[in-house]
PDB file of C-alpha atoms and ligand atoms in Angstrom:
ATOM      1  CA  UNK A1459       0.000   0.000   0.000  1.00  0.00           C
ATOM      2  CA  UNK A1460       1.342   3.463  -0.707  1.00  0.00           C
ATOM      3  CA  UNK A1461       1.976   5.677   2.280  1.00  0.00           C
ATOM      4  CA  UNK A1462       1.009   9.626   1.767  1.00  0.00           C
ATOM      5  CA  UNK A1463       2.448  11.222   4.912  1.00  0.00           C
ATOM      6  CA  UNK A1464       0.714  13.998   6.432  1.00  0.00           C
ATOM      7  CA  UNK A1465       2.865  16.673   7.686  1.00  0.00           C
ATOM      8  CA  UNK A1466       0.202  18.747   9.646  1.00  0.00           C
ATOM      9  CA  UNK A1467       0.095  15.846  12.060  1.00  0.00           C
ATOM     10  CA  UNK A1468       0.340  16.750  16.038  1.00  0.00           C
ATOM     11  CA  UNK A1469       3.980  14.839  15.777  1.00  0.00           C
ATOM     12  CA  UNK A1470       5.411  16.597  12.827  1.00  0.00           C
ATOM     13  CA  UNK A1471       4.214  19.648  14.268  1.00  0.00           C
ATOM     14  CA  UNK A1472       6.253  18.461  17.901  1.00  0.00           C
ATOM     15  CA  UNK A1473       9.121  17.285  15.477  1.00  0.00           C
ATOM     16  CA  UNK A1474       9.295  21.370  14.064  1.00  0.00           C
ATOM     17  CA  UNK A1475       9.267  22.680  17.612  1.00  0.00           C
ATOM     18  CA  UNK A1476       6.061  24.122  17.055  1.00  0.00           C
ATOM     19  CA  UNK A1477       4.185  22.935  19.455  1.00  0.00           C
ATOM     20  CA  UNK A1478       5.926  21.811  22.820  1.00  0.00           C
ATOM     21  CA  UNK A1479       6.903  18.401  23.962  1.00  0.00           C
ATOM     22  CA  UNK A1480       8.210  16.464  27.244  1.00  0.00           C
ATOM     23  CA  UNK A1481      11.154  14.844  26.086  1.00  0.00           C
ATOM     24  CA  UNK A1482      12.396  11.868  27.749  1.00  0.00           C
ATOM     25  CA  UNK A1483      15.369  11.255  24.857  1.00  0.00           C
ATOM     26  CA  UNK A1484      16.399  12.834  21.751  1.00  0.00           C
ATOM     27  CA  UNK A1485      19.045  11.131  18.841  1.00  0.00           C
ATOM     28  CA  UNK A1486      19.869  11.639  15.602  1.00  0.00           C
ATOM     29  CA  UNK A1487      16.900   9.966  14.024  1.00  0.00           C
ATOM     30  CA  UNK A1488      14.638   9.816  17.103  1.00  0.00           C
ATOM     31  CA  UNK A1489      12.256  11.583  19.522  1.00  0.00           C
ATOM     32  CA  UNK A1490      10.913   9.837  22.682  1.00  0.00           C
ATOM     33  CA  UNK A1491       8.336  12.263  25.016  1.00  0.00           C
ATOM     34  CA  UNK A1492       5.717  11.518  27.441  1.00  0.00           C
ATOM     35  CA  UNK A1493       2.229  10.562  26.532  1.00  0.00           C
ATOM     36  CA  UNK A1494       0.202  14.122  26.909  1.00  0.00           C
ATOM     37  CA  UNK A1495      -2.886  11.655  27.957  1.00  0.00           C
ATOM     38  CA  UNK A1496      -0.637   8.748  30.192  1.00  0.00           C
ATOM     39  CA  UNK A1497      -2.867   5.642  30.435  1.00  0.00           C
ATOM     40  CA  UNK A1498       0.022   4.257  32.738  1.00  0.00           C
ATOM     41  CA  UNK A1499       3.040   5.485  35.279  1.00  0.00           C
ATOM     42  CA  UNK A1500       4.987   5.100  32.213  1.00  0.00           C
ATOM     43  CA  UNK A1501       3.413   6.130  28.974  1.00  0.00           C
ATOM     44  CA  UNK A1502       6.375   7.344  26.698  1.00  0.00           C
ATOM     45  CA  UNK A1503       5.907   7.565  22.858  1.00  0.00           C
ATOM     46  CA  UNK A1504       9.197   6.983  20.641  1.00  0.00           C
ATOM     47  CA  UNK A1505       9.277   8.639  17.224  1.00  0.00           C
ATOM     48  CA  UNK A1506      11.761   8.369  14.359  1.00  0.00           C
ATOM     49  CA  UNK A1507      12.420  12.066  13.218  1.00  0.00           C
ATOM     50  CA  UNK A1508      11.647  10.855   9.675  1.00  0.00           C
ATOM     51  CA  UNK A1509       8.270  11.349   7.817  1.00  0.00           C
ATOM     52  CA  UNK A1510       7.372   7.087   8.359  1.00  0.00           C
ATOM     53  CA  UNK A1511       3.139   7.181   9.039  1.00  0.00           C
ATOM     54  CA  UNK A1512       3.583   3.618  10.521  1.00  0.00           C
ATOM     55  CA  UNK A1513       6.226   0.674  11.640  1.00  0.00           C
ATOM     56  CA  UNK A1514       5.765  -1.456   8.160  1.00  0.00           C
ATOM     57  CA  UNK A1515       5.888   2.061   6.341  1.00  0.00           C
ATOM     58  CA  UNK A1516       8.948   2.523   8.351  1.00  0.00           C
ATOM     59  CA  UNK A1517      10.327  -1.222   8.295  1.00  0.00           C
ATOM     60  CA  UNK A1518      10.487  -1.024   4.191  1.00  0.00           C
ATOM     61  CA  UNK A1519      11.725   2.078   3.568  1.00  0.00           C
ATOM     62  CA  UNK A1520      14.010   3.677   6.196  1.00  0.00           C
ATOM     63  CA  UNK A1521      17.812   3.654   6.180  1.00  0.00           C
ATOM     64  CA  UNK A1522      19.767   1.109   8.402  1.00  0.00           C
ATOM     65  CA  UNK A1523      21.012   3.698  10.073  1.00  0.00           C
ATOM     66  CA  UNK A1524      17.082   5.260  10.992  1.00  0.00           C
ATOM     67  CA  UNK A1525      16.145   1.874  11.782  1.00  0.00           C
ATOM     68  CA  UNK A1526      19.108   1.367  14.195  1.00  0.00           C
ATOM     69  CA  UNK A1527      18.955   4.556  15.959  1.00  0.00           C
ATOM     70  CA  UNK A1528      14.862   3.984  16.750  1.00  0.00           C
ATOM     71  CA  UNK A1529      15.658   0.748  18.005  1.00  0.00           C
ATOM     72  CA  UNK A1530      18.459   1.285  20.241  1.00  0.00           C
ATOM     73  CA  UNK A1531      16.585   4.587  21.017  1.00  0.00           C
ATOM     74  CA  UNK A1532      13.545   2.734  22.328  1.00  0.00           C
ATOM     75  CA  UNK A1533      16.042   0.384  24.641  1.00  0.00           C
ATOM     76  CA  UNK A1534      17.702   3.388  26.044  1.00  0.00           C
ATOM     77  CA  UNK A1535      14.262   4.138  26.989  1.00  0.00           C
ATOM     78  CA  UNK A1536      13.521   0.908  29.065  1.00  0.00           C
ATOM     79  CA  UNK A1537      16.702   1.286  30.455  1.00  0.00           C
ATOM     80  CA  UNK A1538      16.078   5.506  31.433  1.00  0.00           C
ATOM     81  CA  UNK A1539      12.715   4.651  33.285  1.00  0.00           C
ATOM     82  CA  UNK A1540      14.057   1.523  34.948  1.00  0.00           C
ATOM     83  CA  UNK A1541      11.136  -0.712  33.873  1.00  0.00           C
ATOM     84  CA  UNK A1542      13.150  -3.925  32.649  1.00  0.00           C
ATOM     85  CA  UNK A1543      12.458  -5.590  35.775  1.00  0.00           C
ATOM     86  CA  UNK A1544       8.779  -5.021  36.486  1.00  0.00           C
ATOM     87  CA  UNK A1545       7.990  -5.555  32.901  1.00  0.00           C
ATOM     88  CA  UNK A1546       5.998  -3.380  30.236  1.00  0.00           C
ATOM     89  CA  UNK A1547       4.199  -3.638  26.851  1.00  0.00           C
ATOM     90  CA  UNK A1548       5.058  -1.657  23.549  1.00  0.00           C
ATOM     91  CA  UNK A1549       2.537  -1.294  21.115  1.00  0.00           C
ATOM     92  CA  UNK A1550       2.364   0.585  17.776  1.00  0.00           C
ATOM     93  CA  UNK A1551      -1.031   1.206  16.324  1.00  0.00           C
ATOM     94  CA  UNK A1552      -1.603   1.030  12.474  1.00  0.00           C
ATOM     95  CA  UNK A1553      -4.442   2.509  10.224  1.00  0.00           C
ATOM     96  CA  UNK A1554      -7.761   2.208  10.697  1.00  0.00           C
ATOM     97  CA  UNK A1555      -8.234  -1.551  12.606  1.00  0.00           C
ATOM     98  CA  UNK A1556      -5.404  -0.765  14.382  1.00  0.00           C
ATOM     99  CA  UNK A1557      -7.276   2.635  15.384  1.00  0.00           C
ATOM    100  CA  UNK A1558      -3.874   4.768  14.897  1.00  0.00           C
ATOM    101  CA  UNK A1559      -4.999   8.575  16.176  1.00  0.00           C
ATOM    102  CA  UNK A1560      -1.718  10.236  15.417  1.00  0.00           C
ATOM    103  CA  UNK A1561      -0.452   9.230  11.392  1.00  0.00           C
ATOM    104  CA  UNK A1562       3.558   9.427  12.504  1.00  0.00           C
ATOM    105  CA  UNK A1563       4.995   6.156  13.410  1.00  0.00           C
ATOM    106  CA  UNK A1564       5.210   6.440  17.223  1.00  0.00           C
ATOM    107  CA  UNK A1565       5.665   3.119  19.784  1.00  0.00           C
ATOM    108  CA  UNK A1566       3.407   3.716  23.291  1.00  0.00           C
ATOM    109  CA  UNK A1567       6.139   2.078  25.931  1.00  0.00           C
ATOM    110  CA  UNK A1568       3.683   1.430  28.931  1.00  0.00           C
ATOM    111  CA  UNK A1569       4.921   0.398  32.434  1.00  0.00           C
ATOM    112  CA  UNK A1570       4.480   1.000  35.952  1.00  0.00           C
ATOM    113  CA  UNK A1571       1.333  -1.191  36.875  1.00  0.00           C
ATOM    114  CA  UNK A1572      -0.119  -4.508  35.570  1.00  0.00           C
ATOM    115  CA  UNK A1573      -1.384  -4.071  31.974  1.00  0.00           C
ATOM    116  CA  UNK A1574      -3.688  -6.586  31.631  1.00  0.00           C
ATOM    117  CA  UNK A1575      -4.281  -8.746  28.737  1.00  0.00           C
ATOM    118  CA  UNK A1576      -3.314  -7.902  25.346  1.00  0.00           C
ATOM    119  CA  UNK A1577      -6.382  -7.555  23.602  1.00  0.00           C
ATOM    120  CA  UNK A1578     -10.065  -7.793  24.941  1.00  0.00           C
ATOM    121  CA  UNK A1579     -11.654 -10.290  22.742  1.00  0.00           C
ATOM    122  CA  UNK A1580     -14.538  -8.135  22.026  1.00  0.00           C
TER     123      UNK A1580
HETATM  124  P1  LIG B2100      -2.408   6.332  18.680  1.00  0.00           P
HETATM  125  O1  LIG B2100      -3.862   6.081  18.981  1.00  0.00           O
HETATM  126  O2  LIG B2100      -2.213   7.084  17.394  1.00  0.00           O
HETATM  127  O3  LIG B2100      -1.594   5.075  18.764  1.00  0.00           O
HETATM  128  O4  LIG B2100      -1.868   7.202  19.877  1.00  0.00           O
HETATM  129  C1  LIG B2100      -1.662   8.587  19.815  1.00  0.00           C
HETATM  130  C2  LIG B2100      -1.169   9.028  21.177  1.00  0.00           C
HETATM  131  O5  LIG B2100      -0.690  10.343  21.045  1.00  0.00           O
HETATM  132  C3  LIG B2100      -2.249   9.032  22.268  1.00  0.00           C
HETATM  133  O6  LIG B2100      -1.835   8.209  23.344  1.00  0.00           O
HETATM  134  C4  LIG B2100      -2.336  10.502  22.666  1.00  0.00           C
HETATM  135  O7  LIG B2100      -2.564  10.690  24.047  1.00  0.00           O
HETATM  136  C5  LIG B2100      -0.998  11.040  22.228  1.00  0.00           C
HETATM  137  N1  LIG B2100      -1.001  12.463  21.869  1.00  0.00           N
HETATM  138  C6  LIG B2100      -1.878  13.089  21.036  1.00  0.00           C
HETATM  139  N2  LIG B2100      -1.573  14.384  20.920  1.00  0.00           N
HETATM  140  C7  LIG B2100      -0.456  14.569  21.678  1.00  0.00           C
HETATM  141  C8  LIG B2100       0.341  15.735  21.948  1.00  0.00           C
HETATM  142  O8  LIG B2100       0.107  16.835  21.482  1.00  0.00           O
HETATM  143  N3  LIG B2100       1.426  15.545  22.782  1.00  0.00           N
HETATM  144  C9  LIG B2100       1.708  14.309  23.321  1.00  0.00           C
HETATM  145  N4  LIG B2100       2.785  14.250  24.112  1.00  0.00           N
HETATM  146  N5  LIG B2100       0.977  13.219  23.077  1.00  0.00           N
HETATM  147  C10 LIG B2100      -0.092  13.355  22.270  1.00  0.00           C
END
């Protein structure tokens, strides 16, 4: 499927420093902030700084080195809010069954209580 990225998204618009953000960790490639709406103690969002709408968007057409800056981005993470040893649960929502909000690839890292199960079956 071709991707049309939308650069008026809330993300893009964090990305230009337009509107503000509470960064956790910045790299060359990537952008991890809080959640503005935390569903958990630990609700960060990690972004690449490239114009990827979602992880398979991102997966087939970033650069190694885009792909290995997110990645070891979103471990720094884990390690900056010390939640390796109680656990957590990254998810990336997708399009329209995955009910993405935001169209800029972002991971939710969520931590700091029980989760739950991974999907209601409903
Ligand atoms: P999605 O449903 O697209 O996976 O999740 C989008 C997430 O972005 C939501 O958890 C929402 O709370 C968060 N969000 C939306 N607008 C903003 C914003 O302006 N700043 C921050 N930090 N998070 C936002």
């Amino acid at each position: 499927m071709p991707y049309t990225y939308d650069d008026q998204n809330i993300f893009a618009k964090i990305l230009r420093g337009e509107i503000p953000n509470d960064t956790v960790l910045e790299t060359e490639h990537s952008l991890a902030f809080n959640d503005i709406q935390p569903q958990a103690p630990v609700h960060v969002l990690v972004i690449p700084k490239g114009p990827y709408v979602s992880y398979d968007h991102f997966a087939q057409n970033a650069s190694d080195a885009e792909i290995a800056d997110y990645t070891r981005a979103i471990g720094e993470v884990c390690k900056l809010k010390g939640i390796e040893d109680g656990g957590f649960r990254m998810i990336s929502n997708a399009g329209e069954n995955g009910v993405q909000e935001v169209p800029h690839l972002h991971v939710h890292i969520l931590a700091g209580r029980p989760l739950g199960r991974m999907l209601d079956k409903a």
